[in-house]
Coordinates of C-alpha atoms and ligand atoms in Angstrom, one line a residue:
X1 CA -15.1 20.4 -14.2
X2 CA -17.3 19.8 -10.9
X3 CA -15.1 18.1 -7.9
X4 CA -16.1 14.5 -7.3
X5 CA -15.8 12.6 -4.0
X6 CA -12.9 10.6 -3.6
X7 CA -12.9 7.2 -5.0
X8 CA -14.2 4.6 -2.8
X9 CA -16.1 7.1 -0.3
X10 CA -20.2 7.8 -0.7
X11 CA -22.5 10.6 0.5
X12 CA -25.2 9.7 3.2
X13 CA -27.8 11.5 1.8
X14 CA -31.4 12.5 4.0
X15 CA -33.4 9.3 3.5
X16 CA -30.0 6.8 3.4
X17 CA -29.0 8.3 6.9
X18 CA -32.1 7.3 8.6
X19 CA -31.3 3.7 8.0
X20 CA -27.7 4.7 9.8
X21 CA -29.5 6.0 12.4
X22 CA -31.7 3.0 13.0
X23 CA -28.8 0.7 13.3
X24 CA -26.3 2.9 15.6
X25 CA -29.8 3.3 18.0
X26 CA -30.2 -1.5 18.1
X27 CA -26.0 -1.2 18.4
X28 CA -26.1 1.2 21.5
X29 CA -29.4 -0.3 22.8
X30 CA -27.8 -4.1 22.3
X31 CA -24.5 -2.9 24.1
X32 CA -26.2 -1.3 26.7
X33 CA -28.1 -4.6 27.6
X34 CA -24.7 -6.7 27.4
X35 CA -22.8 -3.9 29.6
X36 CA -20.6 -2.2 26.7
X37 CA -19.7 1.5 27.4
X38 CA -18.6 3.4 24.3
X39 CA -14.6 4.6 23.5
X40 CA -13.8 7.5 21.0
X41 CA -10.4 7.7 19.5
X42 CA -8.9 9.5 17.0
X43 CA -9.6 9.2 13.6
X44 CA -5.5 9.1 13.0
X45 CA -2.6 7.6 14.8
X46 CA 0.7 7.2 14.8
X47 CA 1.5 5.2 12.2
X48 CA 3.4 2.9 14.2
X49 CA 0.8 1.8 16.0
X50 CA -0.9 -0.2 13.4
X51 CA 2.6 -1.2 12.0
X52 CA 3.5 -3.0 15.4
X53 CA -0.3 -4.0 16.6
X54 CA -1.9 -5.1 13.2
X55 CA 1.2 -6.4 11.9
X56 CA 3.8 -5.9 8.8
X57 CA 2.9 -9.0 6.9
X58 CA -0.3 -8.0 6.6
X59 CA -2.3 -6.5 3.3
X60 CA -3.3 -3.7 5.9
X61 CA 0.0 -2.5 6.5
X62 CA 1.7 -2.9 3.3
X63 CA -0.8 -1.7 1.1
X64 CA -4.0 -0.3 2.5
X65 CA -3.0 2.6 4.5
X66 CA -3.6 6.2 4.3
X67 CA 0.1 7.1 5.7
X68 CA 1.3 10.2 5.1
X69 CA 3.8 12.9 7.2
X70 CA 2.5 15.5 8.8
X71 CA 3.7 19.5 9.2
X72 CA 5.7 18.2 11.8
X73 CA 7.4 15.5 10.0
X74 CA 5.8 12.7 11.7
X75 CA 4.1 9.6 10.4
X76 CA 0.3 9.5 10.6
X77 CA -2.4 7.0 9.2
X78 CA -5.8 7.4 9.4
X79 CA -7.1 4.2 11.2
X80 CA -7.3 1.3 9.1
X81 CA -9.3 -0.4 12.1
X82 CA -10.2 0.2 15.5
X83 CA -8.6 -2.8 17.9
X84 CA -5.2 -1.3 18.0
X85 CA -6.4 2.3 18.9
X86 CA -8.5 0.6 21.6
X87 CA -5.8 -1.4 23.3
X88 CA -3.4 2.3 22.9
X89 CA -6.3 4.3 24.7
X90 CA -6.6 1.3 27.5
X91 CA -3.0 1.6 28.3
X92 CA -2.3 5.3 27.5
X93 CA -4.9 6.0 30.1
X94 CA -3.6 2.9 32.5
X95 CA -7.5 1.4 32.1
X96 CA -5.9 -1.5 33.4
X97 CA -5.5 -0.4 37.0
X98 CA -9.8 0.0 37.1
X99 CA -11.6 -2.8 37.5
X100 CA -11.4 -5.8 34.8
X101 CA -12.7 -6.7 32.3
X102 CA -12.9 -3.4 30.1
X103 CA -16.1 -4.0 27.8
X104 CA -16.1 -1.2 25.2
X105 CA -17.5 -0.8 22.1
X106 CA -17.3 2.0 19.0
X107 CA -19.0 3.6 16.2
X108 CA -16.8 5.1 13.2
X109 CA -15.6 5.5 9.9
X110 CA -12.3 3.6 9.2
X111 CA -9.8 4.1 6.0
X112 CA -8.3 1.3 4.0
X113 CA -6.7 2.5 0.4
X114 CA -8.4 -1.0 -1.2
X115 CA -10.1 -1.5 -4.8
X116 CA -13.3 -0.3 -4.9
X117 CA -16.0 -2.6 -5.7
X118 CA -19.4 -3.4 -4.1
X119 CA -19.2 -3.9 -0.6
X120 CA -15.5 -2.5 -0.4
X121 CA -14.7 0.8 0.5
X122 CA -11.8 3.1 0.9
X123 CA -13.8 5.2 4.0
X124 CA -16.2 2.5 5.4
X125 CA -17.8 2.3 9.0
X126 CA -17.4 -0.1 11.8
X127 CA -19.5 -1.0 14.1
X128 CA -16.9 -2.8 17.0
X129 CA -16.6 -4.2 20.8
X130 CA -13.2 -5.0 22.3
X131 CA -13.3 -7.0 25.8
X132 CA -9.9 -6.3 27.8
X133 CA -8.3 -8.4 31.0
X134 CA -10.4 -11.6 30.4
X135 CA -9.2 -14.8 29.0
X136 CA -11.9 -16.9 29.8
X137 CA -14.1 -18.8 26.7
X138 CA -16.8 -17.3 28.2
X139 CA -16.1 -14.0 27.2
X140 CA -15.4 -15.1 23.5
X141 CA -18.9 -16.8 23.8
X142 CA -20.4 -13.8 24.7
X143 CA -18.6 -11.0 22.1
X144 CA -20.1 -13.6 19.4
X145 CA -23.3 -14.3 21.2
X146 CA -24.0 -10.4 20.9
X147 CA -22.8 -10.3 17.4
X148 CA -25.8 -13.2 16.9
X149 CA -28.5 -11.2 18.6
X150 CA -28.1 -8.2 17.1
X151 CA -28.3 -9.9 13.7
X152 CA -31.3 -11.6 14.9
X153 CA -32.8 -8.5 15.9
X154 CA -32.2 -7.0 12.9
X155 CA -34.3 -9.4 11.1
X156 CA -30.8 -10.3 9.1
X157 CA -31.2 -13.9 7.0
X158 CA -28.7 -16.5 5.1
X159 CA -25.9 -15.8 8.1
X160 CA -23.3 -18.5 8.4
X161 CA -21.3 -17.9 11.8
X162 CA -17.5 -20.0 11.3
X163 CA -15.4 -20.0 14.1
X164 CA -11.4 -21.1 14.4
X165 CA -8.9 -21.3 16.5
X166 CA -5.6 -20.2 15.6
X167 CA -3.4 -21.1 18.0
X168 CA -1.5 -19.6 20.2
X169 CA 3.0 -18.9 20.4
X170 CA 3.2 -22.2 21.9
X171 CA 1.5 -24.2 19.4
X172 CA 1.9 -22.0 16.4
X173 CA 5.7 -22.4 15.5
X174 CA 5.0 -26.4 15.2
X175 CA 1.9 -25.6 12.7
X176 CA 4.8 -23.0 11.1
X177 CA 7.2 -25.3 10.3
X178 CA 4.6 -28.3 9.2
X179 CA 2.5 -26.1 6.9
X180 CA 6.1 -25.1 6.0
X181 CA 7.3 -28.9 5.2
X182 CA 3.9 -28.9 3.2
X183 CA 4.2 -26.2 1.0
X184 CA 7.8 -26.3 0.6
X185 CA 7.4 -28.7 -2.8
X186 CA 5.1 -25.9 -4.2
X187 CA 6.7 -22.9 -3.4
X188 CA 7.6 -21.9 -7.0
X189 CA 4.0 -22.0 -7.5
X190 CA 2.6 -19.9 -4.9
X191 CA 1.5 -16.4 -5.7
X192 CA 4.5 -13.2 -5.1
X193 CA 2.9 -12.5 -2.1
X194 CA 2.7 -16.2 -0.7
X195 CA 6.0 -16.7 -1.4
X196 CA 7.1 -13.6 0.6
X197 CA 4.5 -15.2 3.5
X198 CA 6.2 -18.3 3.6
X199 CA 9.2 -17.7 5.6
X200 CA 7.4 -14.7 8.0
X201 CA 4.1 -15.6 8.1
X202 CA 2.8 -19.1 6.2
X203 CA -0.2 -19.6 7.7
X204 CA -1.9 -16.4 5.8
X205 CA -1.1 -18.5 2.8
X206 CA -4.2 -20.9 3.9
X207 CA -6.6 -17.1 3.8
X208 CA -5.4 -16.5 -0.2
X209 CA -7.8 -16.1 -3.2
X210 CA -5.3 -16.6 -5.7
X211 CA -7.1 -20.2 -7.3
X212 CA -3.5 -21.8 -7.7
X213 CA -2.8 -20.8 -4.1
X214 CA -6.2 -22.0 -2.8
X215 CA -5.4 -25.7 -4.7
X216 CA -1.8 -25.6 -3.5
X217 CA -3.3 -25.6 0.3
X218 CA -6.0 -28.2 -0.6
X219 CA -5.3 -30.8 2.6
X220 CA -3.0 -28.8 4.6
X221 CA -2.3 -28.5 7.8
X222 CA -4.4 -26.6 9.9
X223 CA -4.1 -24.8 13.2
X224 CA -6.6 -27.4 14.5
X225 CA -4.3 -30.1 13.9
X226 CA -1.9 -29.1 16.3
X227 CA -3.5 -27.3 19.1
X228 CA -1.4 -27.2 22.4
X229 CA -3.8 -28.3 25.9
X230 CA -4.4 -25.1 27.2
X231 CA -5.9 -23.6 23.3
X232 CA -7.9 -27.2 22.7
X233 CA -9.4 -26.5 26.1
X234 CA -10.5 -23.3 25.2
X235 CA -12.0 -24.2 21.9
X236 CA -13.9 -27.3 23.4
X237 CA -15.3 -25.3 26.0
X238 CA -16.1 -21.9 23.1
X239 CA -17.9 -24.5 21.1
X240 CA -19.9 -25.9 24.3
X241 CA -20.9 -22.4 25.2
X242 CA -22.1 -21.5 21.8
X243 CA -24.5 -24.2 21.4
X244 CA -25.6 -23.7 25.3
X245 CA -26.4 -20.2 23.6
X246 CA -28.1 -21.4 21.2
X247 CA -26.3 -20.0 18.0
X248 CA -25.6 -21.8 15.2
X249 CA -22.0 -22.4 14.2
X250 CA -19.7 -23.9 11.7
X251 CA -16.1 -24.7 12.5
X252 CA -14.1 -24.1 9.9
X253 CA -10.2 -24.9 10.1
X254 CA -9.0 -22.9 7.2
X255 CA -10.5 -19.1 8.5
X256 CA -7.4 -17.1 9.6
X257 CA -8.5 -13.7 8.9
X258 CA -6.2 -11.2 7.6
X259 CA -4.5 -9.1 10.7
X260 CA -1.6 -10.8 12.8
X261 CA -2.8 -10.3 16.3
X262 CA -4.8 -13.4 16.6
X263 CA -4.5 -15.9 19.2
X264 CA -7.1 -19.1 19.7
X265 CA -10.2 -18.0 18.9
X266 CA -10.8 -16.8 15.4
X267 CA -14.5 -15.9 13.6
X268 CA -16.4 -14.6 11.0
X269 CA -20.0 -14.1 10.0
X270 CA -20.7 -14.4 6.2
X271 CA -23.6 -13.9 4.4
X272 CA -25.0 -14.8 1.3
X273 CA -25.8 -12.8 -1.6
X274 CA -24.3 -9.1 -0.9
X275 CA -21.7 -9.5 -3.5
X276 CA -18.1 -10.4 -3.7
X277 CA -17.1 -9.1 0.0
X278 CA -19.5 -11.6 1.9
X279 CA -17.8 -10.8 5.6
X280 CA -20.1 -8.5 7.7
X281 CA -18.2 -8.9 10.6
X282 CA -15.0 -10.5 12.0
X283 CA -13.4 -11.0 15.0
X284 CA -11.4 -13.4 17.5
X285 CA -8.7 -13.4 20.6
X286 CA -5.3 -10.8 21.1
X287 CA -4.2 -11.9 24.1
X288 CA -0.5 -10.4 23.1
X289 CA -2.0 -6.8 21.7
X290 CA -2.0 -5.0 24.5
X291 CA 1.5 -6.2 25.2
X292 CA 2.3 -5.0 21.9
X293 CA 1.3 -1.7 22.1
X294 CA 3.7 -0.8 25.6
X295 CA 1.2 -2.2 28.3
X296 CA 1.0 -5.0 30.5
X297 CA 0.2 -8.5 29.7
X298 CA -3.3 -8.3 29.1
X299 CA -5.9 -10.6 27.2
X300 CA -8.3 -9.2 24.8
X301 CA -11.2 -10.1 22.4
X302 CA -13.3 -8.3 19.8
X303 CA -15.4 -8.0 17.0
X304 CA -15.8 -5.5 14.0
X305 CA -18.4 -5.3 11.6
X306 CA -19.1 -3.5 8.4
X307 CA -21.6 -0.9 8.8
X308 CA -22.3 -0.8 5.2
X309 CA -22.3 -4.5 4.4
X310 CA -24.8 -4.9 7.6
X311 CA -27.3 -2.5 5.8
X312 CA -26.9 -4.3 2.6
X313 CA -27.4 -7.3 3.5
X314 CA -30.5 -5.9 5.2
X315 CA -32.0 -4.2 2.7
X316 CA -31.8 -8.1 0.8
X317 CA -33.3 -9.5 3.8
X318 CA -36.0 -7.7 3.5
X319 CA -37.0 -7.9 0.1
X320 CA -36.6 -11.8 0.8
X321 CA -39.4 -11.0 3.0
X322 CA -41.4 -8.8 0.4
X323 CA -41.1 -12.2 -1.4
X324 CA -42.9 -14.6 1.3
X325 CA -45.7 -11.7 2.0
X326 CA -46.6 -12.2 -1.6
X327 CA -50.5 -14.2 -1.5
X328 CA -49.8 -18.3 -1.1
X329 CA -53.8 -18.2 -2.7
X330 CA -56.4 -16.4 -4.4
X331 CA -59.7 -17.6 -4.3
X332 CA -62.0 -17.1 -7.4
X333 CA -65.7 -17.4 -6.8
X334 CA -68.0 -17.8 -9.6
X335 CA -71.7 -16.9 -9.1
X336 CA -73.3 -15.7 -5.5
X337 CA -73.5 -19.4 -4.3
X338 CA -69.7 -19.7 -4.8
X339 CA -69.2 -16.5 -3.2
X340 CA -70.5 -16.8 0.0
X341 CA -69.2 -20.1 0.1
X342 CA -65.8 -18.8 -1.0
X343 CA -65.8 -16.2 1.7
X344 CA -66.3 -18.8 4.3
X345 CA -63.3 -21.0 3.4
X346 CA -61.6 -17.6 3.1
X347 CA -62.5 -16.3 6.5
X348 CA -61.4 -19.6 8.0
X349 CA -57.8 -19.8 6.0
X350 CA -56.7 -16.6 7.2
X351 CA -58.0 -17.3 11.1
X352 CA -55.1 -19.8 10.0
X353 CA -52.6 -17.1 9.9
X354 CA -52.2 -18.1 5.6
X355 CA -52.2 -15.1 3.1
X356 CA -55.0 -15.9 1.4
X357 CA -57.8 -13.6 -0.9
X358 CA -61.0 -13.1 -2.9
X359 CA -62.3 -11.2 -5.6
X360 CA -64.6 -8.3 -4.3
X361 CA -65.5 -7.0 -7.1
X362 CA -67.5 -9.9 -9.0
X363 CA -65.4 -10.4 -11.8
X364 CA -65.2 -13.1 -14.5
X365 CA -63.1 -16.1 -14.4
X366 CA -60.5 -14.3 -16.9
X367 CA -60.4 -11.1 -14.9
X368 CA -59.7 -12.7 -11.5
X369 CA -57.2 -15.3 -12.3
X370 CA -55.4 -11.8 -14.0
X371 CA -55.9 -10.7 -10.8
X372 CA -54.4 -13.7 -9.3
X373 CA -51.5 -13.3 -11.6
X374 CA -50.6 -9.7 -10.5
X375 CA -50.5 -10.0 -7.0
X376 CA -48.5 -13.7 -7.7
X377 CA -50.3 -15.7 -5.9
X378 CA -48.6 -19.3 -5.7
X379 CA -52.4 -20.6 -6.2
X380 CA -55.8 -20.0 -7.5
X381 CA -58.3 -21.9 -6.2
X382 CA -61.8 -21.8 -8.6
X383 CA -65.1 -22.8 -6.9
X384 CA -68.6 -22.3 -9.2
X385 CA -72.2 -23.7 -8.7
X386 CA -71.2 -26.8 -10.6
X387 CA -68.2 -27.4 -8.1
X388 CA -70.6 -27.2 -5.2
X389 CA -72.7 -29.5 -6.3
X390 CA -70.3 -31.9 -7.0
X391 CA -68.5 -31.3 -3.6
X392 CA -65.3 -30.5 -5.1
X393 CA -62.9 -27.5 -5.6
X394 CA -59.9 -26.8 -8.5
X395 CA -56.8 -26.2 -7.1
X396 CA -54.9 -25.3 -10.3
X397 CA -50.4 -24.3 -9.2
X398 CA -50.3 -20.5 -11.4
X399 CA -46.6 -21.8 -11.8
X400 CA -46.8 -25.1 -13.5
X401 CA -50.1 -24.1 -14.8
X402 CA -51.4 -27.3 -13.6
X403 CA -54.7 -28.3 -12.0
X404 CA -56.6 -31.1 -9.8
X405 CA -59.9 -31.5 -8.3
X406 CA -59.6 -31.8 -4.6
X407 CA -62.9 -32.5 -2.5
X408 CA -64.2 -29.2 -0.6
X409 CA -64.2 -31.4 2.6
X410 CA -60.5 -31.8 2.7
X411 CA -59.5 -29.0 1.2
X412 CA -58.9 -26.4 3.7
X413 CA -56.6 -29.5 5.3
X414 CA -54.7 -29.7 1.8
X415 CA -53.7 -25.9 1.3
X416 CA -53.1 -25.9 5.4
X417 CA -50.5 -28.2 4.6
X418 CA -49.3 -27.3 1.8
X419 CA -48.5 -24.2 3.3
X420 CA -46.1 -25.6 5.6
X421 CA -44.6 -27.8 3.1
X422 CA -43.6 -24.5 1.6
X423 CA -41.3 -23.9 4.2
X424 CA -43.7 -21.2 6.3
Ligands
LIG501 P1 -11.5 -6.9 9.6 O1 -11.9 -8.3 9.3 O2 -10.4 -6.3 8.9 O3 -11.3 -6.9 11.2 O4 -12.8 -6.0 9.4 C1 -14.0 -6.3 10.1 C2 -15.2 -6.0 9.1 O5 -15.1 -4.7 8.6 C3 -15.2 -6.9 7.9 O6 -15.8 -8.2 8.2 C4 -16.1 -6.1 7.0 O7 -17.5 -6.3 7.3 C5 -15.7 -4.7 7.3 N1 -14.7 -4.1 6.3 C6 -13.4 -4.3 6.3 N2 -12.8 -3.7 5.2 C7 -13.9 -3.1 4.6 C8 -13.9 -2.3 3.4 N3 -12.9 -1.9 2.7 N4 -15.2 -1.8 3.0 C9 -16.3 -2.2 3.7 N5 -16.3 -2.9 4.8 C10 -15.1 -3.4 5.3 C11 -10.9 -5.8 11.9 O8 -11.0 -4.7 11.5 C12 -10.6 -6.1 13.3 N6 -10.2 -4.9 14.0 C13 -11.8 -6.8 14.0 C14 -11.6 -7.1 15.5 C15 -11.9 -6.4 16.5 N7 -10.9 -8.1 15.9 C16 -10.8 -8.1 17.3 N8 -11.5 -7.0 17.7

């Protein structure tokens, strides 16, 4: 029997691998212009690492790792994400005695022993920028400000951007024990792995899919609700500097995310139509990682985003676009008269900037509305002697099938706007 790859992991074959290329050449271009320098760490770390730093309630840590001993008998894991290595390296090499803050970013494959389905690997890339040793909201603003103009640069469509804050230890054991008091009546309910969150860690229970654990948190609590000064400061002024920025947000009081570092600001960009696993990237505040780890009090922030979900969603992008290029109308001339009149309206159409056409080859009525068919044009527009001499043109919808006689005066006006009407 021939070997197969391990579930969950693909080949990048020549002519995938390009479109790889393209991306890590805007991501290193992009960081550059922002001020990111890159960070390589190993692939593998002491398991320990992501045990204290991403945290042992998590799905991460208690099911997703690659964790194994080595000859030596101690306990590795492949890296199940890149923050924690980051904040490691910045203390291990005592990065916070050089000038502040540390703007880094990195390129790599990560490893998370997950279900394989579209969209969700168990070797998947990330693409990810970690800001150490500022706690301004300007720096959040500006981690998700690059994270919007990449995607815009990309050409990427149908993004939502949701933004949260979380909290921080001074608000976050009052949330605790109210989401607590809330669920407590339900707790029978909740999923096995809800209950076990709801003495260590409730407020995961709000991030569940399970659909009796999404009803059970209809109307609960949220982080929002009880956010000390200091973290309601910070989100006011996040959300003021966003829409200075110019992107376009979405709070949304119920994103949590799914590793325990966390503190205030939270985010996510979704998009539509990639499949089930709609997150291409995700991010927010760890002002207490770095702590965590063995170093000194130091605030962080970062991103990460799926490499592979980023070309997916892409590649759908794009044929979206395919879509729009398609011809809005297609003019079909009958006779010479109509022809040279046709080209006329034609020539003026597309000074217009509309995607517009006409037959060149002389065909009949039949052929050319074929033709209008195949290239499926939203339009056809059918101009003989007879029309001219009446001063009109047939607009007939090839959709509907339907058809009206619009004056030949008005009717570069009428398809003009039209056009727009279509949303272009
Ligand atoms: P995360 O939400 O676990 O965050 O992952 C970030 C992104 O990686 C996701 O939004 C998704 O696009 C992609 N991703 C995660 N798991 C898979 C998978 N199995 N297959 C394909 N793509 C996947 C983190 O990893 C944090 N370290 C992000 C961060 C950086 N927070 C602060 N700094």
């Amino acid at each position: 029997m021939a070997i197969q790859r391990p579930k969950g992991t693909q080949d990048l074959l020549p002519g995938v691998v390009e479109q790889w290329q393209g991306l890590e050449e805007q991501i290193r271009k992009i960081c550059k212009e922002y001020g990111y320098q890159e960070i390589r760490t190993p692939m593998f770390e002491a398991t320990e690492l992501f045990q204290r730093g991403v945290g042992e309630t998590t799905d991460i840590v208690n099911k997703e790792m690659y964790t194994f001993l080595d000859k030596g008998d101690r306990s590795i894991t492949l890296r199940p994400e890149g923050t924690a290595s980051v904040c490691r390296a910045y203390v291990e090499n005592k990065l916070y005695g050089g000038p502040q803050p540390v703007k880094l970013y990195y390129i790599g494959p990560m490893f998370r022993y997950e279900r394989p389905q579209s969209g969700r690997f168990r070797q998947f890339h990330q693409f990810g920028v970690e800001v150490l040793g500022a706690d301004k909201p300007m720096v959040d603003a500006e981690v998700i400000t690059l994270v919007w103009d990449l995607y815009s640069r990309l050409g990427l469509k149908g993004l939502e951007v949701h933004v949260n804050s979380v909290g921080c230890p001074t608000c976050r054991p009052e949330h605790k024990q109210k989401l607590q008091e809330f669920l407590e009546p339900h707790k029978e309910e909740l999923c096995k792995d809800c209950q076990s969150r709801f003495e260590k860690n409730p407020l995961r229970i709000l991030d569940c899919k399970n659909p009796t654990c999404q009803e059970i948190t209809q109307g609960a609590p949220t982080t929002l609700d009880v956010l000390c000064e200091d973290c309601a400061g910070h989100f006011a002024e996040l959300k003021s500097l966003l829409t200075a920025a110019e992107v376009v947000y979405k709070v949304n009081p119920r994103l949590v995310r799914g590793l325990d570092y966390y503190r205030k600001t939270a985010f996510e960009v979704l998009v539509e139509d990639i499949g089930a696993q709609s997150a291409i990237c995700g991010g927010g505040r760890y002002d207490g990682l770095v702590q965590e780890v063995g170093g000194p009090q130091t605030p962080g922030i970062g991103f990460a985003m799926g490499m592979e979900r980023v070309l997916a969603a892409l590649k759908l992008s794009k044929e979206h676009e395919d879509e729009d290029a398609k011809e809005f109308l297609m003019l079909v001339a009958l006779g010479e008269k109509a022809q040279s009149e046709g080209f006329a309206i034609i020539s003026r159409l597309r000074k217009k900037g509309l995607p517009v056409s006409i037959d060149l080859l002389g065909r009949s009525l039949k052929a050319q509305l074929k033709a209008a068919d195949r290239v499926q044009a939203k339009y056809a527009a059918i101009l003989g002697e007879e029309e001219i001499n009446k001063g009109i043109i047939i607009l007939r919808d090839l959709k509907l099938g339907e058809q009206e006689e619009l004056s030949l005066k008005d009717f570069e006006e009428q398809v003009l706007k039209q056009y727009k009407e279509d949303g272009n």
